[in-house]
Structures are given as structure tokens and as C-alpha cells.
Coordinates of C-alpha atoms in Angstrom, one line a residue:
M1340 CA -29.1 19.4 -22.6
K1341 CA -29.3 16.9 -25.3
L1342 CA -31.2 13.3 -24.7
I1343 CA -29.9 9.9 -26.3
P1344 CA -31.6 7.1 -25.5
T1345 CA -30.1 4.0 -23.9
L1346 CA -30.3 0.3 -25.6
P1347 CA -31.8 -2.2 -24.2
G1348 CA -30.5 -5.4 -22.3
G1349 CA -30.1 -7.3 -25.3
R1350 CA -27.5 -10.5 -24.2
G1351 CA -28.1 -9.2 -20.2
A1352 CA -31.3 -9.9 -20.9
A1353 CA -31.3 -13.4 -22.5
A1354 CA -29.1 -14.6 -20.1
A1355 CA -30.9 -13.3 -16.8
G1356 CA -34.5 -14.9 -18.6
T1357 CA -32.6 -18.0 -19.3
A1358 CA -31.4 -18.4 -15.7
M1359 CA -34.7 -17.5 -14.2
F1360 CA -35.8 -20.1 -16.1
L1361 CA -33.4 -23.0 -15.5
V1362 CA -33.8 -22.2 -12.1
G1363 CA -37.8 -22.5 -12.3
T1364 CA -37.6 -25.9 -13.1
L1365 CA -36.1 -26.8 -9.8
T1366 CA -39.7 -27.4 -8.8
A1367 CA -40.3 -30.3 -11.0
V1368 CA -37.5 -31.5 -11.1
S1369 CA -36.6 -31.9 -7.1
A1370 CA -39.8 -34.3 -7.3
T1371 CA -37.6 -37.1 -8.7
I1372 CA -35.0 -36.4 -5.5
S1373 CA -38.1 -36.4 -2.9
H1374 CA -37.1 -39.2 -0.9
Y1375 CA -33.2 -38.4 -1.4
P1376 CA -32.1 -36.7 2.1
V1377 CA -32.5 -33.3 1.7
F1378 CA -29.3 -31.4 2.8
G1379 CA -27.2 -34.5 1.6
G1380 CA -28.7 -33.9 -1.7
Q1381 CA -27.8 -30.5 -1.7
A1382 CA -24.6 -31.1 -0.7
V1383 CA -24.2 -33.3 -3.0
R1384 CA -25.3 -31.0 -5.8
Y1385 CA -22.5 -27.9 -4.9
T1386 CA -19.7 -30.5 -4.4
V1387 CA -20.3 -31.3 -8.1
A1388 CA -21.0 -27.6 -9.1
A1389 CA -18.1 -26.7 -7.7
L1390 CA -15.5 -29.5 -8.7
I1391 CA -16.8 -28.3 -12.6
L1392 CA -16.7 -24.9 -12.1
L1393 CA -13.3 -24.8 -10.5
A1394 CA -12.1 -26.7 -13.4
V1395 CA -13.4 -24.3 -16.1
V1396 CA -11.2 -22.0 -13.6
R1397 CA -8.4 -23.8 -14.5
W1398 CA -9.2 -24.7 -17.8
R1399 CA -9.3 -21.0 -18.8
G1400 CA -6.3 -20.2 -17.7
G1401 CA -5.0 -16.5 -17.3
P1402 CA -3.3 -14.7 -14.1
A1403 CA -4.1 -16.2 -11.0
R1404 CA -6.9 -14.4 -8.8
R1405 CA -6.5 -15.1 -5.1
P1406 CA -9.4 -13.5 -3.8
T1407 CA -8.9 -11.4 -0.2
V1408 CA -9.7 -11.3 3.1
R1409 CA -12.8 -9.0 2.6
E1410 CA -13.7 -11.0 -0.9
W1411 CA -13.8 -14.6 0.9
A1412 CA -15.9 -13.1 3.7
L1413 CA -18.5 -12.0 1.5
L1414 CA -17.7 -15.3 -0.7
A1415 CA -18.7 -16.9 2.6
A1416 CA -21.6 -14.4 3.0
L1417 CA -22.8 -14.9 -0.1
A1418 CA -22.7 -19.0 0.4
G1419 CA -24.0 -19.3 3.8
T1420 CA -27.3 -16.9 3.2
G1421 CA -27.9 -17.7 -0.5
L1422 CA -27.3 -20.8 -0.3
V1423 CA -27.6 -22.4 2.7
A1424 CA -29.9 -20.4 4.6
F1425 CA -31.9 -19.8 1.4
N1426 CA -32.5 -23.7 1.5
V1427 CA -32.9 -24.3 5.2
C1428 CA -35.8 -21.7 5.4
I1429 CA -37.7 -23.2 2.1
V1430 CA -37.4 -26.6 3.6
A1431 CA -38.8 -25.5 7.3
A1432 CA -41.3 -23.3 5.5
T1433 CA -43.2 -26.3 3.5
R1434 CA -43.3 -27.8 7.2
D1435 CA -45.5 -24.9 7.9
T1436 CA -47.1 -23.3 5.1
S1437 CA -48.1 -24.2 1.8
P1438 CA -45.3 -23.7 -1.3
A1439 CA -47.9 -21.2 -2.8
T1440 CA -47.5 -19.0 0.3
I1441 CA -43.9 -19.3 0.2
G1442 CA -43.7 -19.1 -3.8
T1443 CA -45.7 -15.6 -3.3
V1444 CA -43.1 -14.4 -0.8
I1445 CA -40.4 -15.1 -2.6
A1446 CA -42.1 -13.3 -5.8
T1447 CA -41.4 -9.8 -4.3
V1448 CA -37.7 -10.1 -5.0
P1449 CA -37.8 -8.0 -7.9
I1450 CA -39.1 -5.5 -6.2
V1451 CA -36.1 -5.3 -3.3
L1452 CA -33.8 -5.6 -5.5
A1453 CA -35.4 -2.4 -7.9
L1454 CA -35.0 -0.5 -4.4
V1455 CA -31.9 -1.8 -3.0
G1456 CA -29.9 -2.9 -5.7
P1457 CA -29.2 0.9 -7.0
L1458 CA -28.8 2.3 -3.4
L1459 CA -25.8 0.0 -3.2
E1460 CA -24.2 1.2 -6.6
G1461 CA -24.9 4.6 -4.8
R1462 CA -28.0 6.1 -7.1
R1463 CA -31.4 6.7 -6.4
P1464 CA -33.8 3.8 -8.0
A1465 CA -35.6 4.3 -11.1
P1466 CA -39.4 4.8 -11.1
A1467 CA -40.2 2.8 -13.7
V1468 CA -38.0 -0.2 -13.1
V1469 CA -40.1 0.1 -9.4
V1470 CA -43.2 0.1 -10.5
S1471 CA -42.1 -2.7 -12.9
A1472 CA -40.5 -4.8 -10.4
C1473 CA -44.1 -4.4 -9.1
V1474 CA -46.2 -5.5 -11.6
V1475 CA -43.5 -8.6 -12.3
A1476 CA -44.2 -9.6 -8.6
A1477 CA -47.7 -9.4 -8.5
G1478 CA -48.0 -11.7 -11.8
A1479 CA -45.3 -14.3 -10.2
A1480 CA -47.6 -14.0 -6.6
L1481 CA -50.9 -14.8 -9.3
A1482 CA -48.9 -17.7 -11.2
N1483 CA -48.4 -19.1 -7.2
G1484 CA -52.0 -19.0 -6.3
L1485 CA -51.3 -17.0 -3.2
G1486 CA -51.7 -19.6 -1.1
G1487 CA -52.3 -19.2 2.7
G1488 CA -50.0 -20.7 6.1
S1489 CA -48.9 -20.0 9.5
V1490 CA -47.2 -17.0 10.7
R1491 CA -44.2 -19.0 11.4
G1492 CA -44.1 -20.2 7.9
L1493 CA -44.8 -17.0 7.0
L1494 CA -41.3 -15.8 8.7
L1495 CA -39.5 -18.9 7.6
S1496 CA -40.7 -17.4 3.8
L1497 CA -39.4 -13.8 4.2
G1498 CA -36.2 -15.7 5.6
A1499 CA -36.0 -17.3 2.2
L1500 CA -36.5 -14.0 0.5
G1501 CA -33.7 -12.5 2.3
G1502 CA -31.3 -15.6 1.1
E1503 CA -32.3 -15.0 -2.5
V1504 CA -32.0 -11.3 -2.3
C1505 CA -28.5 -11.6 -0.7
F1506 CA -27.6 -14.3 -3.7
S1507 CA -27.6 -11.6 -6.1
L1508 CA -26.8 -8.3 -3.9
L1509 CA -23.4 -10.0 -2.2
A1510 CA -22.3 -11.0 -5.6
V1511 CA -22.3 -7.1 -7.1
P1512 CA -19.0 -6.3 -5.4
L1513 CA -17.3 -9.1 -6.1
L1514 CA -18.2 -9.7 -10.0
P1515 CA -15.6 -7.1 -11.4
T1516 CA -12.4 -8.5 -9.6
L1517 CA -13.4 -12.6 -9.5
G1518 CA -15.8 -12.9 -12.6
P1519 CA -18.8 -14.9 -12.8
V1520 CA -17.3 -18.2 -13.1
R1521 CA -15.0 -17.7 -9.7
V1522 CA -18.1 -16.1 -7.1
S1523 CA -19.6 -19.6 -8.6
A1524 CA -17.0 -21.8 -7.9
Y1525 CA -16.0 -20.4 -4.3
S1526 CA -19.6 -19.7 -3.6
A1527 CA -20.3 -23.6 -4.3
A1528 CA -17.5 -24.9 -2.5
I1529 CA -18.0 -22.7 0.6
A1530 CA -22.1 -24.0 0.9
A1531 CA -21.3 -27.7 0.1
P1532 CA -19.9 -27.9 3.8
M1533 CA -22.3 -26.1 5.5
L1534 CA -25.0 -28.2 3.7
L1535 CA -23.7 -31.6 4.9
A1536 CA -23.0 -29.7 8.7
V1537 CA -26.8 -29.0 8.4
G1538 CA -27.7 -32.4 7.2
L1539 CA -25.8 -34.4 9.7
V1540 CA -28.0 -32.4 12.7
T1541 CA -31.4 -33.3 11.0
D1542 CA -30.9 -36.7 9.2
G1543 CA -27.1 -38.3 11.1
T1544 CA -25.8 -40.9 9.2
S1545 CA -28.8 -41.0 6.8
V1546 CA -27.3 -38.0 5.3
L1547 CA -26.0 -39.5 2.0
R1548 CA -26.8 -42.5 0.6
M1549 CA -26.7 -44.3 -3.0
P1550 CA -29.0 -42.3 -5.5
T1551 CA -31.2 -44.5 -7.6
G1552 CA -30.9 -43.9 -11.5
A1553 CA -34.2 -41.7 -11.5
E1554 CA -32.7 -39.5 -8.3
F1555 CA -29.1 -39.7 -10.1
A1556 CA -30.0 -37.8 -13.1
G1557 CA -32.3 -35.7 -11.1
L1558 CA -28.8 -34.7 -9.0
A1559 CA -27.2 -34.5 -12.0
Y1560 CA -29.6 -31.6 -13.4
L1561 CA -29.5 -30.2 -10.8
S1562 CA -25.9 -29.7 -10.3
V1563 CA -25.3 -29.0 -14.1
V1564 CA -28.3 -26.7 -15.0
V1565 CA -29.5 -25.4 -12.3
T1566 CA -26.4 -24.4 -10.8
V1567 CA -23.5 -24.1 -13.0
V1568 CA -25.1 -22.9 -16.2
A1569 CA -27.9 -20.9 -14.2
F1570 CA -25.2 -19.3 -11.7
L1571 CA -22.9 -18.6 -14.6
L1572 CA -25.7 -17.0 -16.9
W1573 CA -27.4 -15.4 -14.0
Y1574 CA -23.9 -13.4 -12.6
G1575 CA -23.0 -12.8 -16.2
A1576 CA -26.2 -10.7 -16.5
L1577 CA -26.0 -9.2 -12.9
G1578 CA -22.5 -7.0 -14.6
R1579 CA -24.7 -6.3 -17.5
L1580 CA -28.1 -5.2 -16.6
G1581 CA -27.5 -4.1 -12.7
A1582 CA -29.1 -6.0 -9.5
D1583 CA -32.3 -4.0 -10.4
R1584 CA -33.3 -4.7 -13.5
A1585 CA -32.0 -7.7 -13.5
G1586 CA -34.1 -8.9 -10.8
L1587 CA -37.4 -8.4 -13.1
F1588 CA -36.3 -11.9 -14.5
A1589 CA -36.8 -13.6 -10.7
G1590 CA -40.4 -13.4 -11.6
T1591 CA -40.3 -15.8 -14.2
I1592 CA -39.4 -18.5 -12.1
P1593 CA -43.4 -19.8 -11.4
V1594 CA -44.0 -19.4 -15.1
S1595 CA -41.3 -21.5 -15.7
A1596 CA -42.5 -23.7 -13.1
V1597 CA -45.4 -24.3 -14.2
V1598 CA -43.9 -24.9 -18.0
T1599 CA -42.3 -27.7 -16.7
T1600 CA -44.7 -29.2 -15.1
V1601 CA -47.0 -29.2 -18.6
V1602 CA -44.0 -30.4 -19.7
L1603 CA -43.7 -33.2 -17.4
G1604 CA -46.7 -34.3 -17.9
L1605 CA -48.0 -33.2 -14.2
G1606 CA -50.6 -30.9 -14.9
R1607 CA -51.8 -28.0 -16.8
P1608 CA -52.1 -24.4 -16.2
G1609 CA -55.2 -22.8 -15.2
P1610 CA -56.2 -19.3 -16.0
A1611 CA -54.3 -17.8 -12.9
D1612 CA -51.3 -19.6 -14.4
L1613 CA -52.0 -17.7 -17.9
A1614 CA -53.1 -14.4 -16.4
G1615 CA -49.6 -14.9 -13.6
A1616 CA -47.3 -15.4 -17.1
A1617 CA -48.7 -12.9 -19.4
L1618 CA -48.0 -10.1 -15.6
V1619 CA -44.8 -11.1 -15.7
A1620 CA -44.0 -10.9 -19.1
L1621 CA -45.3 -7.1 -19.2
G1622 CA -43.3 -6.3 -16.3
V1623 CA -40.3 -6.9 -18.1
V1624 CA -40.7 -5.7 -21.0
L1625 CA -41.9 -2.1 -19.1
G1626 CA -38.4 -2.6 -16.9
L1627 CA -36.2 -3.2 -19.7
R1628 CA -37.7 -0.5 -22.4
R1629 CA -35.7 2.0 -24.0
R1630 CA -34.8 4.9 -21.4
V1631 CA -33.6 8.5 -22.4
V1632 CA -30.3 9.9 -20.4
P1633 CA -28.4 13.4 -20.6
C1634 CA -26.1 13.2 -22.8
E1635 CA -23.2 13.4 -20.4
A1636 CA -24.3 10.6 -18.9
A1637 CA -24.8 8.4 -21.7
P1638 CA -21.4 6.1 -21.1
I1639 CA -22.2 5.0 -17.9
G1640 CA -26.0 4.1 -19.4
I1641 CA -25.2 2.5 -22.3
A1642 CA -22.1 0.5 -20.3
R1643 CA -25.5 -0.9 -18.1
G1644 CA -28.3 -1.4 -21.1
S1645 CA -26.0 -3.1 -23.7
A1646 CA -25.1 -6.6 -24.3

């Protein structure tokens, strides 16, 4: 049986890496809106992002494509878990545990996607990708500083992990029919009123207020860069790489957070940060290296690995 190499990730890898790097900047930028109502700010963020994305859908034109009832259900589940529940768990977890612990738990996303992603696509997890995901997760945990906290904080962190995983896995069946732009637009539009409702429960009438200049800039960055741009890049990469290989780049989030903190002059990386970044880079390289597949499976392998 003749074996031929598949192609590396290419543009898909670049898109996934850029998307997760942008998401990693969220931590440092969020400091600029730390005094703004949390859930009200998130509602504003997703509302602005949805308006931009829906405008892109209209501008691109093409045949109208309304989601089916099943697709609307998946979109609602994606928004409710990957956007709303994720944010709620993150905010609640910070009251019971350290940011390092939350980051360490969420750093296991590559492992979960490497194991579950292929199963949902009807194929076996690739051992090399699973091992690479473990290396990436170890590096991300090291960069986060591990941390400690209460059992409740750990459980909430696991809830955030579940939301992060659902953000990718629930999008996989939607992307072939709706595409990255519509999936991003519809999920953001559904999440906005959900988050506003959570904000009304937690903050009452103080859920929204006029932002200061710095807060306006921070919200604009989160809306346009961390939501619109990052969502489009990430969902585009999922279609090119598959959830398992794209998930490796989730480990770059804490590395990006460290880089952003340095750029903004808020801190300097320590030995653990640098070692963690090196492990993440090693894991990603191992997971995206060339593979060999049976000749008759080449079209599928090339399609998944091409850019």
C-alpha cells in the first residue's frame, strides 16, 4: 500500500494561531473595563459584534440561507454554553479560586478537543495529536502558574472548560452549511440578550451605563478584534484543520496573555512563562507535523491538512 504525506496546516494553522492569540489579549485589555458592569459589558460586546457580522453577511450577498430548526437549536446551545455559560462560570470562579487555577483548567481544552472532536466526526483520535495536546496543555498550565482554590472554584472552572469546548464542537456541524460568518453572527446575536438578562439579575438597573473613554476603547477592541475577527478566524480554521488539530492552538491563550501584559507594560515574563511558551510551541509543532496516510485516503487527508 503506497503511502503519501499530507500537507501541513498552512493557512488554517495561521488562522487558528492568530485567533487564539487575539483571544489571549482579552485578559490584559479587560483591565480597562474592570469597573464596568461585567455582564452588561459582555452584552454590549456581542451586540456590536453581531451587528458588524450581520452587516458583513448582507454585504457579501449571495443566496439567502435561513437556518433550519435544528441549526437554530445548535446555535442557541452554542451561544448558551460557549458564550454565556462560559462568561458566567469565569466571573463566578474568580470569587472562589485564583485566575491561575481557572487558566490551568481551561488549558486542558486541547486534550478534550483532541479526544472528542474526532469521535464526533466518526474517526478515531490520532495518538500523535493527543500526545501533542498534552504537551500544549502542560505548557499552558505552566505559563498560568497552576494556582489553587476551593472545590467550588474548581467546579466552576470545569464549567468554563465545558463552555470553551462547546464553543468549538457545536460549531462543527454548522460550519459546512452556514459558514463562519453566519455562525459567528447568529451565535453573538443570541448571546447578547442572554447576557443582558444575567446582568439584570446580578446588577439590576446598573447593568448598563455610559462608558468612559478608556472603557469605550476597551469594549470596542473586545467587540471588533476579540469577537468579530477572532471568531471568523477560529471558525474558518476549524473547517480546515478539524477540531482536534485546531484545538492545539488554544494553548497559546496564556502565552498571548503574557505577551500582551509585557507590551502594555503591566509585567515581565518569568522563567515559568518562558518555559510554558516553549512547551506550547513544541506541542503545536508536533501536532501539525506532516503525517502519512494510505493512498486511497489521501483526498480526505489533504483536504483536512490543506489551507
